[in-house]
PDB file of C-alpha atoms in Angstrom:
ATOM      1  CA  MET A 635      10.130 -10.132  12.192  1.00 75.00           C
ATOM      2  CA  SER A 636      10.018  -8.926   8.588  1.00 90.00           C
ATOM      3  CA  LEU A 637       9.184  -5.359   7.609  1.00 93.00           C
ATOM      4  CA  LEU A 638       5.860  -6.559   6.220  1.00 94.00           C
ATOM      5  CA  GLU A 639       4.973  -8.293   9.490  1.00 93.00           C
ATOM      6  CA  ARG A 640       6.003  -5.231  11.538  1.00 95.00           C
ATOM      7  CA  LEU A 641       3.911  -2.996   9.270  1.00 97.00           C
ATOM      8  CA  VAL A 642       0.837  -5.219   9.517  1.00 96.00           C
ATOM      9  CA  LYS A 643       1.196  -5.452  13.299  1.00 95.00           C
ATOM     10  CA  GLY A 644       1.368  -1.650  13.538  1.00 96.00           C
ATOM     11  CA  LEU A 645      -1.610  -1.123  11.214  1.00 97.00           C
ATOM     12  CA  ASN A 646      -3.660  -3.629  13.209  1.00 95.00           C
ATOM     13  CA  GLN A 647      -2.703  -2.004  16.528  1.00 95.00           C
ATOM     14  CA  GLN A 648      -3.895   1.367  15.173  1.00 95.00           C
ATOM     15  CA  LYS A 649      -7.056  -0.337  13.781  1.00 96.00           C
ATOM     16  CA  ILE A 650      -6.362   1.027  10.285  1.00 98.00           C
ATOM     17  CA  PRO A 651      -8.332  -0.635   7.473  1.00 98.00           C
ATOM     18  CA  TYR A 652      -5.671  -1.470   4.883  1.00 98.00           C
ATOM     19  CA  ALA A 653      -4.798  -3.717   1.977  1.00 99.00           C
ATOM     20  CA  ILE A 654      -1.406  -4.652   0.641  1.00 98.00           C
ATOM     21  CA  VAL A 655      -1.204  -3.851  -3.078  1.00 97.00           C
ATOM     22  CA  GLY A 656       1.506  -3.614  -5.732  1.00 94.00           C
ATOM     23  CA  GLY A 657       4.234  -6.177  -6.290  1.00 94.00           C
ATOM     24  CA  VAL A 658       4.003  -7.597  -2.773  1.00 95.00           C
ATOM     25  CA  ALA A 659       0.292  -8.314  -3.292  1.00 96.00           C
ATOM     26  CA  VAL A 660       1.036 -10.009  -6.618  1.00 95.00           C
ATOM     27  CA  ALA A 661       3.601 -12.218  -4.860  1.00 93.00           C
ATOM     28  CA  LEU A 662       1.246 -12.984  -1.954  1.00 93.00           C
ATOM     29  CA  HIS A 663      -1.377 -14.152  -4.449  1.00 94.00           C
ATOM     30  CA  GLY A 664       1.135 -16.705  -5.689  1.00 90.00           C
ATOM     31  CA  ALA A 665       2.916 -15.084  -8.634  1.00 85.00           C
ATOM     32  CA  PRO A 666       6.678 -14.667  -8.228  1.00 80.00           C
ATOM     33  CA  ARG A 667       7.462 -10.958  -8.309  1.00 79.00           C
ATOM     34  CA  GLY A 668      10.426  -8.990  -7.061  1.00 79.00           C
ATOM     35  CA  THR A 669       9.872  -5.591  -5.503  1.00 82.00           C
ATOM     36  CA  ILE A 670      11.638  -3.370  -3.013  1.00 84.00           C
ATOM     37  CA  ASN A 671       8.844  -1.255  -1.554  1.00 94.00           C
ATOM     38  CA  ILE A 672       5.568  -2.121   0.160  1.00 97.00           C
ATOM     39  CA  ASP A 673       2.440  -0.443  -1.231  1.00 98.00           C
ATOM     40  CA  ILE A 674      -0.779  -0.191   0.759  1.00 99.00           C
ATOM     41  CA  VAL A 675      -4.172   1.420   0.351  1.00 98.00           C
ATOM     42  CA  ILE A 676      -6.221   2.642   3.291  1.00 98.00           C
ATOM     43  CA  LYS A 677      -9.712   4.008   3.799  1.00 98.00           C
ATOM     44  CA  HIS A 678      -9.618   7.710   3.021  1.00 97.00           C
ATOM     45  CA  THR A 679     -10.560   9.527   6.198  1.00 98.00           C
ATOM     46  CA  ALA A 680      -8.594  12.216   8.006  1.00 98.00           C
ATOM     47  CA  GLY A 681      -8.401   9.931  11.040  1.00 98.00           C
ATOM     48  CA  PHE A 682      -6.929   6.994   9.136  1.00 98.00           C
ATOM     49  CA  PHE A 683      -4.374   9.222   7.409  1.00 98.00           C
ATOM     50  CA  LYS A 684      -3.285  10.503  10.826  1.00 98.00           C
ATOM     51  CA  SER A 685      -3.218   6.962  12.236  1.00 98.00           C
ATOM     52  CA  VAL A 686      -1.071   5.628   9.387  1.00 98.00           C
ATOM     53  CA  GLU A 687       1.351   8.538   9.863  1.00 98.00           C
ATOM     54  CA  THR A 688       1.577   7.717  13.597  1.00 98.00           C
ATOM     55  CA  CYS A 689       2.027   4.008  12.828  1.00 98.00           C
ATOM     56  CA  LEU A 690       4.840   4.542  10.318  1.00 98.00           C
ATOM     57  CA  LYS A 691       6.665   7.063  12.479  1.00 98.00           C
ATOM     58  CA  GLY A 692       6.388   4.568  15.353  1.00 97.00           C
ATOM     59  CA  LEU A 693       8.148   2.023  13.128  1.00 97.00           C
ATOM     60  CA  GLY A 694      10.953   4.548  12.550  1.00 98.00           C
ATOM     61  CA  PHE A 695       9.836   5.730   9.104  1.00 98.00           C
ATOM     62  CA  LEU A 696       9.835   9.329   7.892  1.00 98.00           C
ATOM     63  CA  PRO A 697       7.831  10.909   5.063  1.00 98.00           C
ATOM     64  CA  ARG A 698       9.861  11.696   1.928  1.00 96.00           C
ATOM     65  CA  LEU A 699       8.032  15.002   1.531  1.00 95.00           C
ATOM     66  CA  PRO A 700       7.638  17.513   4.359  1.00 94.00           C
ATOM     67  CA  VAL A 701       3.846  17.183   4.567  1.00 95.00           C
ATOM     68  CA  THR A 702       1.627  16.046   7.418  1.00 97.00           C
ATOM     69  CA  ALA A 703      -1.269  13.597   7.345  1.00 98.00           C
ATOM     70  CA  ASN A 704      -3.709  16.494   7.632  1.00 97.00           C
ATOM     71  CA  GLU A 705      -2.146  18.210   4.599  1.00 97.00           C
ATOM     72  CA  VAL A 706      -2.088  15.033   2.523  1.00 97.00           C
ATOM     73  CA  PHE A 707      -5.735  14.342   3.305  1.00 97.00           C
ATOM     74  CA  ALA A 708      -6.873  17.933   2.729  1.00 97.00           C
ATOM     75  CA  PHE A 709      -4.966  18.427  -0.530  1.00 96.00           C
ATOM     76  CA  LYS A 710      -4.905  14.834  -1.814  1.00 95.00           C
ATOM     77  CA  ASN A 711      -6.842  15.560  -5.015  1.00 95.00           C
ATOM     78  CA  GLU A 712      -4.683  18.590  -5.792  1.00 95.00           C
ATOM     79  CA  TYR A 713      -1.488  16.611  -5.160  1.00 93.00           C
ATOM     80  CA  ILE A 714      -2.709  13.911  -7.548  1.00 94.00           C
ATOM     81  CA  SER A 715      -3.952  16.186 -10.346  1.00 94.00           C
ATOM     82  CA  ARG A 716      -1.421  19.034 -10.227  1.00 94.00           C
ATOM     83  CA  ARG A 717       1.712  17.375  -8.883  1.00 90.00           C
ATOM     84  CA  ASN A 718       1.194  13.811 -10.119  1.00 90.00           C
ATOM     85  CA  LEU A 719       1.716  12.587  -6.553  1.00 91.00           C
ATOM     86  CA  ILE A 720       0.359   9.045  -6.612  1.00 94.00           C
ATOM     87  CA  ALA A 721       1.749   7.856  -3.271  1.00 97.00           C
ATOM     88  CA  TRP A 722       2.583   9.304   0.119  1.00 98.00           C
ATOM     89  CA  SER A 723       5.985   7.725   0.583  1.00 98.00           C
ATOM     90  CA  PHE A 724       7.811   6.884   3.820  1.00 98.00           C
ATOM     91  CA  TYR A 725      11.371   5.591   4.187  1.00 98.00           C
ATOM     92  CA  ASN A 726      13.507   4.179   6.967  1.00 97.00           C
ATOM     93  CA  PRO A 727      16.452   6.571   7.541  1.00 98.00           C
ATOM     94  CA  THR A 728      18.562   3.734   8.996  1.00 96.00           C
ATOM     95  CA  ASN A 729      17.822   1.519   5.970  1.00 95.00           C
ATOM     96  CA  PRO A 730      16.748   3.681   2.999  1.00 92.00           C
ATOM     97  CA  LEU A 731      15.861   0.563   0.982  1.00 92.00           C
ATOM     98  CA  GLU A 732      12.868   0.068   3.289  1.00 96.00           C
ATOM     99  CA  VAL A 733      10.085   2.106   1.686  1.00 98.00           C
ATOM    100  CA  ILE A 734       6.354   2.074   2.378  1.00 98.00           C
ATOM    101  CA  ASP A 735       3.994   3.873   0.002  1.00 98.00           C
ATOM    102  CA  ILE A 736       0.408   4.790   0.826  1.00 98.00           C
ATOM    103  CA  ILE A 737      -1.361   4.903  -2.531  1.00 97.00           C
ATOM    104  CA  LEU A 738      -3.428   8.099  -2.756  1.00 97.00           C
ATOM    105  CA  THR A 739      -5.266   7.363  -6.004  1.00 95.00           C
ATOM    106  CA  HIS A 740      -7.343   4.509  -4.570  1.00 95.00           C
ATOM    107  CA  ASP A 741      -9.623   4.353  -1.523  1.00 97.00           C
ATOM    108  CA  LEU A 742      -9.993   1.014   0.248  1.00 97.00           C
ATOM    109  CA  SER A 743     -13.684   1.805   0.842  1.00 95.00           C
ATOM    110  CA  ASP A 744     -14.327   0.834  -2.793  1.00 89.00           C
ATOM    111  CA  MET A 745     -12.282  -2.391  -2.760  1.00 97.00           C
ATOM    112  CA  LYS A 746     -12.300  -5.969  -1.457  1.00 97.00           C
ATOM    113  CA  THR A 747      -9.573  -7.701   0.518  1.00 98.00           C
ATOM    114  CA  VAL A 748      -8.631 -11.306   1.192  1.00 98.00           C
ATOM    115  CA  ASN A 749      -6.669 -12.696   4.119  1.00 97.00           C
ATOM    116  CA  LYS A 750      -3.306 -14.350   3.490  1.00 95.00           C
ATOM    117  CA  LYS A 751      -1.163 -16.118   6.079  1.00 90.00           C
ATOM    118  CA  MET A 752       2.499 -15.233   6.425  1.00 85.00           C
ATOM    119  CA  GLY A 753       4.054 -17.119   9.297  1.00 83.00           C
ATOM    120  CA  PRO A 754       2.052 -16.252  12.402  1.00 85.00           C
ATOM    121  CA  SER A 755       0.593 -13.135  10.768  1.00 85.00           C
ATOM    122  CA  THR A 756      -2.597 -12.706   8.773  1.00 90.00           C
ATOM    123  CA  LEU A 757      -2.259 -10.032   6.103  1.00 94.00           C
ATOM    124  CA  LYS A 758      -5.044  -8.190   4.305  1.00 98.00           C
ATOM    125  CA  VAL A 759      -4.286  -8.236   0.586  1.00 98.00           C
ATOM    126  CA  LEU A 760      -6.293  -6.594  -2.168  1.00 98.00           C
ATOM    127  CA  ALA A 761      -8.503  -9.147  -3.933  1.00 97.00           C
ATOM    128  CA  VAL A 762      -7.177 -10.262  -7.333  1.00 96.00           C
ATOM    129  CA  GLU A 763     -10.004  -8.623  -9.316  1.00 96.00           C
ATOM    130  CA  ASP A 764      -9.478  -5.248  -7.623  1.00 96.00           C
ATOM    131  CA  LEU A 765      -5.703  -5.581  -7.974  1.00 96.00           C
ATOM    132  CA  ILE A 766      -6.145  -6.155 -11.721  1.00 95.00           C
ATOM    133  CA  ASN A 767      -8.389  -3.080 -11.999  1.00 95.00           C
ATOM    134  CA  MET A 768      -5.908  -0.983 -10.049  1.00 94.00           C
ATOM    135  CA  LYS A 769      -3.047  -2.100 -12.282  1.00 93.00           C
ATOM    136  CA  LYS A 770      -5.095  -1.413 -15.442  1.00 92.00           C
ATOM    137  CA  LYS A 771      -5.457   2.211 -14.356  1.00 90.00           C
ATOM    138  CA  SER A 772      -1.703   2.505 -13.847  1.00 87.00           C
ATOM    139  CA  GLY A 773      -0.818   1.010 -17.205  1.00 83.00           C
ATOM    140  CA  ARG A 774       2.939   0.768 -16.614  1.00 88.00           C
ATOM    141  CA  PRO A 775       4.773  -2.083 -18.389  1.00 89.00           C
ATOM    142  CA  GLN A 776       5.298  -4.010 -15.125  1.00 90.00           C
ATOM    143  CA  ASP A 777       1.614  -3.607 -14.253  1.00 91.00           C
ATOM    144  CA  ILE A 778       0.598  -4.990 -17.659  1.00 91.00           C
ATOM    145  CA  GLU A 779       2.794  -8.040 -17.016  1.00 92.00           C
ATOM    146  CA  ASP A 780       1.306  -8.402 -13.518  1.00 91.00           C
ATOM    147  CA  ILE A 781      -2.214  -8.332 -14.998  1.00 92.00           C
ATOM    148  CA  LYS A 782      -1.388 -11.263 -17.298  1.00 92.00           C
ATOM    149  CA  VAL A 783      -0.119 -13.329 -14.370  1.00 92.00           C
ATOM    150  CA  LEU A 784      -3.029 -12.364 -12.106  1.00 93.00           C
ATOM    151  CA  LYS A 785      -5.573 -13.323 -14.776  1.00 92.00           C
ATOM    152  CA  GLU A 786      -3.948 -16.760 -14.951  1.00 90.00           C
ATOM    153  CA  LEU A 787      -4.524 -17.130 -11.205  1.00 85.00           C
ATOM    154  CA  LEU A 788      -8.255 -16.572 -11.740  1.00 84.00           C
ATOM    155  CA  LYS A 789      -8.535 -19.510 -14.164  1.00 80.00           C
TER     156      LYS A 789
END
């Protein structure tokens, strides 16, 4: 089972509303895109932050920074504005290339998802329009390239 499938299974078991975003979402929408990490957005509640922490630790992942779900939720806006912390990042200590980032700057409550099949799994992926808007706000060179490709998918 792939890391993505294990992650989705864990998120579903914890009943966490999520969407896959970033390069993996671009690829799942049909545009070839290489990426190492998996980015997700969740609904921003203290309970869902705690649940995602439990889920990722259950998969063997550890947070890069020594902060708890309660701290991330309580100080999220301060972390974003004062420390430029965009994602709450987790890594697998037995395979440090496996990284999962929970994007803090976007709340799933304000976004739409679509279902995509991957083998036996159904994944929730951010809808193309919302993915484009998210990438516009980031403005990095790779995001600008992703936007061009995603707009082609809408035609």
